[in-house]
């Protein structure tokens, strides 16, 4: 088995583990609070995006474009030395590996916990905008905490604030345009991560 194949298999296993871990807390809460009311997958937003697909896709594309432009500015300026891909310089033989990493390891697992669980539970109690701001802040804070001690003040500020951009735009697409589905959010998030990884191969 080639090094690329071993790395891709390892990434796939790691992705499955992360998805399971990030789904565990929502699943336990669902078992306790909502098992008799709603199917788990619908409860976390793993469902169809409704009938207005064209409108949902238009807003998803706009959200993606805004996130990408802000991300490029951040990555090419303040974050240039910090934001180095795990697979930087590996070459295009790692394309499948970075797809698994971008869409499964990060996007699917994070969208389940942040937009499928935290956003929806807060939204039920507080309404859309308060829930979105709190969820986006938690999302940004998590990115900052994972990098503490590795970044300077300006980089830390970007790590807090930049994730809040998709943390606000993705729930808007999900909840206002896509029938509460997190599928377009997974696509937006995964594609943002994929482009960062691809640009460094």
XYZ file of N, CA and C in Angstrom:
603
model
N 0.841 -1.186 0.000
C 0.000 0.000 0.000
C 0.886 1.249 0.000
N 0.561 2.200 -0.871
C 1.374 3.412 -0.985
C 1.189 4.317 0.237
N 2.139 5.238 0.416
C 2.055 6.200 1.512
C 0.783 7.037 1.411
N 0.430 7.436 0.178
C -0.782 8.225 -0.029
C -2.016 7.448 0.403
N -2.084 6.176 0.022
C -3.236 5.339 0.375
C -3.329 5.146 1.884
N -2.193 4.915 2.527
C -2.174 4.743 3.986
C -2.638 6.027 4.675
N -2.141 7.172 4.203
C -2.523 8.466 4.785
C -4.010 8.726 4.590
N -4.529 8.417 3.395
C -5.952 8.612 3.108
C -6.811 7.717 3.986
N -6.408 6.456 4.148
C -7.139 5.531 5.018
C -7.108 6.014 6.462
N -5.964 6.470 6.898
C -5.821 7.002 8.249
C -6.713 8.229 8.451
N -6.753 9.093 7.445
C -7.607 10.288 7.514
C -9.080 9.899 7.555
N -9.446 8.881 6.784
C -10.837 8.415 6.779
C -11.229 7.859 8.145
N -10.350 7.070 8.755
C -10.624 6.513 10.090
C -10.729 7.631 11.115
N -9.801 8.576 11.058
C -9.815 9.728 11.956
C -11.098 10.542 11.785
N -11.547 10.682 10.540
C -12.774 11.433 10.250
C -13.988 10.745 10.862
N -14.067 9.433 10.704
C -15.193 8.678 11.270
C -15.212 8.818 12.793
N -14.044 8.720 13.400
C -13.956 8.867 14.865
C -14.425 10.258 15.286
N -13.959 11.295 14.574
C -14.368 12.659 14.940
C -15.870 12.855 14.735
N -16.424 12.339 13.639
C -17.868 12.460 13.395
C -18.644 11.785 14.526
N -18.212 10.602 14.917
C -18.891 9.889 16.007
C -18.799 10.666 17.322
N -17.612 11.193 17.619
C -17.438 11.967 18.855
C -18.294 13.232 18.848
N -18.313 13.934 17.718
C -19.071 15.182 17.629
C -20.583 14.931 17.574
N -20.979 13.711 17.270
C -22.395 13.360 17.223
C -22.867 12.798 18.558
N -21.945 12.368 19.400
C -22.301 11.701 20.652
C -23.117 12.590 21.588
N -22.639 13.812 21.852
C -23.364 14.704 22.764
C -24.764 15.028 22.218
N -24.886 15.451 20.942
C -26.242 15.665 20.420
C -27.121 14.425 20.534
N -26.552 13.258 20.286
C -27.351 12.029 20.334
C -27.851 11.750 21.750
N -26.993 11.936 22.739
C -27.396 11.711 24.133
C -28.493 12.701 24.532
N -28.319 13.971 24.157
C -29.340 14.983 24.467
C -30.653 14.638 23.767
N -30.570 14.236 22.505
C -31.773 13.827 21.765
C -32.460 12.655 22.449
N -31.690 11.657 22.887
C -32.274 10.500 23.574
C -33.065 10.928 24.808
N -32.523 11.883 25.534
C -33.150 12.328 26.775
C -34.351 13.242 26.513
N -34.207 14.175 25.560
C -35.203 15.232 25.410
C -36.156 15.098 24.222
N -35.730 14.459 23.153
C -36.527 14.569 21.921
C -36.795 13.257 21.201
N -36.384 12.146 21.781
C -36.500 10.849 21.089
C -37.922 10.541 20.651
N -38.880 10.884 21.469
C -40.275 10.548 21.160
C -40.942 11.576 20.255
N -40.271 12.709 20.058
C -40.874 13.793 19.273
C -40.413 13.814 17.822
N -39.131 13.499 17.586
C -38.555 13.734 16.265
C -37.407 12.776 15.990
N -37.283 12.380 14.737
C -36.167 11.557 14.280
C -34.849 12.301 14.525
N -33.803 11.586 14.962
C -32.531 12.226 15.299
C -31.941 13.016 14.143
N -31.961 12.442 12.946
C -31.341 13.111 11.803
C -32.070 14.406 11.451
N -33.388 14.397 11.531
C -34.155 15.623 11.296
C -33.872 16.631 12.406
N -33.767 16.148 13.641
C -33.520 16.994 14.809
C -32.225 17.791 14.683
N -31.193 17.181 14.066
C -29.920 17.897 13.877
C -29.779 18.519 12.485
N -30.814 18.383 11.658
C -30.801 19.050 10.360
C -30.227 18.249 9.212
N -30.026 16.957 9.391
C -29.585 16.109 8.278
C -30.834 15.647 7.533
N -31.330 16.555 6.692
C -32.578 16.325 5.955
C -32.521 17.138 4.670
N -33.527 16.977 3.834
C -33.594 17.704 2.572
C -33.702 19.209 2.772
N -33.333 19.963 1.733
C -33.304 21.427 1.854
C -34.615 22.083 1.434
N -35.647 21.299 1.193
C -36.956 21.858 0.862
C -37.140 22.066 -0.626
N -38.230 22.749 -0.971
C -38.626 22.894 -2.373
C -37.964 24.060 -3.089
N -37.522 25.057 -2.339
C -36.958 26.252 -2.971
C -35.442 26.101 -3.148
N -35.059 25.089 -3.903
C -33.650 24.727 -4.050
C -32.850 25.840 -4.729
N -33.427 26.447 -5.764
C -32.710 27.490 -6.512
C -32.359 28.665 -5.591
N -33.315 29.112 -4.794
C -33.082 30.225 -3.877
C -32.043 29.843 -2.817
N -32.170 28.627 -2.277
C -31.222 28.156 -1.258
C -29.806 28.103 -1.813
N -29.654 27.605 -3.033
C -28.326 27.518 -3.659
C -27.738 28.904 -3.930
N -28.591 29.841 -4.318
C -28.139 31.223 -4.571
C -27.564 31.826 -3.287
N -28.276 31.663 -2.178
C -27.789 32.198 -0.905
C -26.560 31.442 -0.408
N -26.511 30.143 -0.664
C -25.335 29.350 -0.280
C -24.105 29.822 -1.041
N -24.272 30.091 -2.329
C -23.153 30.573 -3.147
C -22.687 31.942 -2.677
N -23.626 32.819 -2.343
C -23.275 34.145 -1.838
C -22.533 34.036 -0.501
N -23.031 33.194 0.398
C -22.368 32.997 1.699
C -20.964 32.445 1.496
N -20.837 31.475 0.593
C -19.524 30.903 0.295
C -18.565 31.967 -0.223
N -19.045 32.795 -1.161
C -18.186 33.827 -1.768
C -17.706 34.826 -0.714
N -18.597 35.258 0.165
C -18.204 36.202 1.219
C -17.153 35.570 2.127
N -17.410 34.340 2.557
C -16.451 33.638 3.440
C -15.104 33.455 2.751
N -15.139 33.120 1.472
C -13.900 32.870 0.729
C -13.075 34.149 0.587
N -13.723 35.254 0.264
C -13.003 36.530 0.109
C -12.379 36.944 1.440
N -13.163 36.883 2.520
C -12.634 37.252 3.841
C -11.505 36.299 4.231
N -11.678 35.010 3.943
C -10.646 34.011 4.249
C -9.358 34.234 3.482
N -9.473 34.574 2.207
C -8.277 34.836 1.395
C -7.515 36.033 1.959
N -8.241 37.089 2.298
C -7.591 38.274 2.860
C -6.865 37.904 4.159
N -7.546 37.153 5.038
C -6.932 36.752 6.313
C -5.724 35.848 6.091
N -5.879 34.859 5.196
C -4.801 33.889 4.965
C -3.589 34.490 4.273
N -3.808 35.484 3.443
C -2.698 36.090 2.701
C -2.034 37.228 3.465
N -2.581 37.601 4.587
C -1.995 38.693 5.370
C -1.595 38.191 6.753
N -2.471 38.320 7.692
C -2.162 38.042 9.100
C -1.870 36.568 9.368
N -2.566 35.672 8.672
C -2.466 34.240 8.986
C -1.481 33.481 8.102
N -0.739 34.180 7.285
C 0.100 33.519 6.276
C 1.064 32.487 6.873
N 1.732 32.823 7.974
C 2.705 31.881 8.556
C 2.021 30.774 9.355
N 0.831 31.047 9.861
C 0.180 30.086 10.758
C -0.645 29.040 10.027
N -1.405 29.459 9.040
C -2.402 28.584 8.427
C -1.783 27.680 7.359
N -0.968 26.735 7.794
C -0.305 25.807 6.879
C -1.015 24.462 6.950
N -1.385 23.942 5.803
C -2.118 22.682 5.703
C -1.293 21.505 6.204
N -1.983 20.514 6.745
C -1.327 19.248 7.120
C -0.672 18.585 5.910
N -1.230 18.852 4.739
C -0.780 18.181 3.517
C -0.049 19.128 2.570
N 0.436 20.227 3.087
C 1.152 21.208 2.264
C 2.347 20.562 1.573
N 2.458 20.797 0.258
C 3.593 20.315 -0.515
C 3.559 18.841 -0.857
N 2.491 18.141 -0.537
C 2.422 16.689 -0.768
C 2.123 16.342 -2.218
N 1.493 17.255 -2.954
C 1.177 16.991 -4.355
C -0.239 16.463 -4.543
N -0.675 16.421 -5.805
C -2.057 16.102 -6.127
C -2.435 14.645 -5.877
N -1.473 13.797 -5.576
C -1.817 12.419 -5.216
C -2.580 12.383 -3.881
N -2.536 13.499 -3.129
C -3.242 13.593 -1.840
C -4.618 14.245 -1.975
N -5.106 14.391 -3.201
C -6.385 15.055 -3.444
C -7.539 14.376 -2.695
N -7.633 13.061 -2.785
C -8.697 12.334 -2.081
C -8.570 12.520 -0.572
N -7.361 12.514 -0.093
C -7.102 12.690 1.332
C -7.604 14.044 1.824
N -7.318 15.103 1.064
C -7.767 16.417 1.515
C -9.280 16.572 1.367
N -9.881 15.852 0.422
C -11.346 15.872 0.316
C -11.973 15.239 1.550
N -11.421 14.105 1.983
C -11.920 13.444 3.196
C -11.759 14.368 4.394
N -10.580 14.987 4.495
C -10.318 15.905 5.609
C -11.278 17.097 5.586
N -11.429 17.714 4.417
C -12.223 18.945 4.317
C -13.711 18.702 4.522
N -14.244 17.673 3.879
C -15.703 17.479 3.889
C -16.193 16.601 5.040
N -15.393 15.644 5.476
C -15.846 14.745 6.547
C -15.255 15.116 7.895
N -13.911 15.163 7.953
C -13.237 15.388 9.236
C -13.641 16.729 9.847
N -13.636 17.777 9.045
C -13.954 19.091 9.606
C -15.408 19.486 9.341
N -15.825 19.570 8.087
C -17.138 20.148 7.771
C -18.295 19.349 8.358
N -18.376 18.062 8.087
C -19.518 17.282 8.570
C -19.573 17.258 10.091
N -18.451 16.953 10.719
C -18.456 16.856 12.185
C -18.766 18.203 12.837
N -18.149 19.282 12.341
C -18.369 20.602 12.938
C -19.767 21.131 12.652
N -20.293 20.878 11.473
C -21.658 21.338 11.184
C -22.685 20.598 12.042
N -22.451 19.335 12.321
C -23.362 18.597 13.206
C -23.380 19.239 14.588
N -22.215 19.488 15.164
C -22.169 19.981 16.550
C -22.541 21.465 16.648
N -22.048 22.296 15.727
C -22.280 23.737 15.853
C -23.628 24.173 15.275
N -23.902 23.838 14.026
C -25.148 24.295 13.411
C -26.300 23.309 13.595
N -25.995 22.015 13.675
C -27.062 21.037 13.869
C -27.511 20.924 15.309
N -26.595 21.105 16.238
C -26.926 20.937 17.658
C -26.999 22.279 18.389
N -25.853 22.965 18.526
C -25.820 24.198 19.327
C -26.777 25.247 18.757
N -26.670 25.526 17.455
C -27.528 26.541 16.827
C -29.012 26.226 17.038
N -29.399 25.015 16.721
C -30.820 24.667 16.764
C -31.374 24.657 18.188
N -30.576 24.177 19.142
C -31.084 24.153 20.520
C -31.203 25.571 21.076
N -30.189 26.412 20.827
C -30.266 27.804 21.278
C -31.399 28.544 20.578
N -31.554 28.276 19.298
C -32.570 28.952 18.503
C -33.976 28.649 19.032
N -34.192 27.427 19.468
C -35.502 27.062 20.026
C -35.819 27.868 21.273
N -34.788 28.272 22.015
C -34.985 29.011 23.269
C -34.910 30.528 23.089
N -33.998 30.988 22.207
C -33.682 32.414 22.143
C -34.124 33.107 20.860
N -34.456 32.356 19.847
C -34.723 32.932 18.536
C -33.473 32.885 17.663
N -33.647 33.199 16.381
C -32.568 32.989 15.410
C -31.324 33.839 15.674
N -31.463 35.167 15.754
C -30.273 36.013 15.805
C -29.472 35.881 17.099
N -30.090 35.893 18.280
C -29.289 35.668 19.489
C -28.569 34.314 19.468
N -29.276 33.283 19.018
C -28.673 31.946 18.939
C -27.502 31.935 17.969
N -27.655 32.597 16.848
C -26.612 32.620 15.818
C -25.360 33.333 16.315
N -25.533 34.464 16.976
C -24.379 35.208 17.488
C -23.644 34.386 18.552
N -24.376 33.764 19.455
C -23.747 32.943 20.508
C -23.028 31.747 19.894
N -23.705 31.040 18.996
C -23.106 29.872 18.338
C -21.865 30.264 17.551
N -21.923 31.392 16.812
C -20.780 31.846 16.016
C -19.603 32.201 16.922
N -19.894 32.832 18.060
C -18.830 33.174 19.009
C -18.182 31.902 19.571
N -18.991 30.918 19.920
C -18.452 29.637 20.424
C -17.582 28.982 19.351
N -18.043 29.035 18.102
C -17.298 28.464 16.976
C -15.947 29.154 16.824
N -15.952 30.488 16.870
C -14.700 31.239 16.775
C -13.800 30.994 17.966
N -14.370 30.988 19.160
C -13.597 30.772 20.382
C -12.918 29.405 20.381
N -13.609 28.398 19.873
C -13.015 27.052 19.780
C -11.772 27.071 18.899
N -11.859 27.762 17.754
C -10.690 27.866 16.866
C -9.533 28.582 17.566
N -9.852 29.620 18.325
C -8.812 30.351 19.048
C -8.178 29.478 20.127
N -8.991 28.791 20.908
C -8.478 27.979 22.014
C -7.564 26.853 21.527
N -7.874 26.296 20.355
C -7.035 25.222 19.806
C -5.653 25.713 19.398
N -5.514 27.037 19.223
C -4.235 27.595 18.760
C -3.521 28.429 19.812
N -4.053 28.461 21.023
C -3.417 29.277 22.064
C -1.962 28.870 22.253
N -1.098 29.865 22.384
C 0.328 29.609 22.536
C 1.065 29.460 21.223
N 0.316 29.376 20.102
C 0.935 29.217 18.781
C 0.792 30.464 17.926
N -0.025 31.432 18.403
C -0.331 32.601 17.586
C -0.074 33.885 18.361
N 0.172 34.958 17.611
C 0.299 36.267 18.252
C -1.096 36.869 18.444
N -1.160 38.070 18.998
C -2.456 38.682 19.312
C -3.316 38.879 18.067
N -2.733 39.422 16.998
C -3.497 39.687 15.768
C -4.025 38.390 15.163
N -3.180 37.344 15.143
C -3.618 36.050 14.619
C -4.731 35.463 15.483
N -4.596 35.622 16.787
C -5.629 35.133 17.699
C -6.954 35.828 17.460
N -6.890 37.131 17.210
C -8.107 37.892 16.931
C -8.768 37.393 15.645
N -7.959 37.123 14.621
C -8.487 36.584 13.362
C -9.089 35.198 13.595
N -8.405 34.377 14.396
C -8.920 33.031 14.674
C -10.242 33.065 15.436
N -10.461 34.106 16.196
C -11.745 34.275 16.872
C -12.801 34.823 15.916
N -12.448 35.857 15.148
C -13.445 36.578 14.358
C -13.747 35.946 13.002
N -12.716 35.422 12.302
C -13.010 34.878 10.967
C -13.997 33.702 11.010
N -13.852 32.726 11.901
C -14.847 31.640 11.925
C -16.269 32.120 12.227
N -16.372 33.308 12.830
C -17.709 33.842 13.092
C -18.420 34.240 11.793
N -17.673 34.503 10.733
C -18.300 34.864 9.445
C -19.118 33.680 8.921
N -18.504 32.497 8.690
C -19.352 31.361 8.319
C -20.290 30.950 9.455
N -19.874 31.204 10.699
C -20.717 30.881 11.842
C -22.022 31.657 11.860
N -22.061 32.789 11.155
C -23.291 33.578 11.020
C -23.978 33.298 9.679
N -23.205 33.262 8.602
C -23.794 33.104 7.270
C -24.365 31.704 7.032
N -23.682 30.671 7.509
C -24.175 29.310 7.292
C -25.524 29.077 7.983
N -25.700 29.468 9.252
C -27.032 29.300 9.840
C -28.121 30.076 9.109
N -27.763 31.248 8.578
C -28.761 32.005 7.806
C -29.233 31.183 6.610
N -28.284 30.612 5.879
C -28.641 29.762 4.731
C -29.454 28.565 5.208
N -28.950 27.881 6.229
C -29.622 26.670 6.721
C -31.049 26.944 7.171
N -31.187 27.907 8.065
C -32.460 28.109 8.757
C -33.453 28.957 7.978
N -32.964 29.914 7.207
C -33.866 30.833 6.509
C -34.145 30.428 5.061
N -33.226 29.653 4.461
C -33.369 29.365 3.035
C -33.385 27.872 2.704
N -32.996 27.020 3.636
C -32.818 25.590 3.309
C -33.612 24.668 4.233
N -34.755 25.157 4.737
C -35.660 24.282 5.474
C -35.057 23.717 6.757
N -34.068 24.416 7.331
C -33.427 23.923 8.551
C -32.415 22.820 8.316
N -32.143 22.528 7.041
C -31.168 21.488 6.699
C -29.745 22.024 6.863
N -28.838 21.178 7.342
C -27.427 21.586 7.448
C -26.603 21.124 6.241
N -27.260 20.549 5.233
C -26.522 19.987 4.093
C -25.763 21.057 3.313
N -26.395 22.194 3.039
C -25.682 23.254 2.319
C -24.561 23.836 3.172
N -24.771 23.883 4.492
C -23.707 24.333 5.388
C -22.489 23.428 5.320
N -22.739 22.131 5.254
C -21.635 21.165 5.119
C -20.899 21.410 3.803
N -21.650 21.653 2.744
C -21.044 21.909 1.427
C -20.212 23.196 1.446
N -20.755 24.272 2.019
C -20.022 25.544 2.100
C -18.749 25.362 2.918
N -18.899 24.828 4.123
C -17.778 24.651 5.056
C -16.705 23.749 4.443
N -17.142 22.632 3.879
C -16.195 21.689 3.286
C -15.437 22.289 2.118
N -16.130 23.054 1.289
C -15.486 23.649 0.115
C -14.497 24.738 0.526
N -14.847 25.521 1.548
C -13.892 26.514 2.065
C -12.610 25.826 2.535
N -12.759 24.748 3.301
C -11.592 24.020 3.797
C -10.835 23.347 2.667
N -11.565 22.789 1.705
C -10.945 22.100 0.573
C -10.067 23.043 -0.229
N -10.550 24.258 -0.476
C -9.782 25.227 -1.266
C -8.490 25.603 -0.546
N -8.562 25.797 0.775
C -7.344 26.112 1.552
C -6.331 24.964 1.418
N -6.805 23.725 1.584
C -5.919 22.563 1.494
C -5.352 22.414 0.083
N -6.240 22.565 -0.914
C -5.823 22.393 -2.312
C -4.780 23.417 -2.724
N -4.937 24.634 -2.235
C -4.009 25.715 -2.624
C -2.593 25.478 -2.116
N -2.443 24.548 -1.157
C -1.115 24.325 -0.553
C -0.497 22.989 -0.966
N -1.209 22.206 -1.796
C -0.653 20.906 -2.185
C 0.664 21.056 -2.941
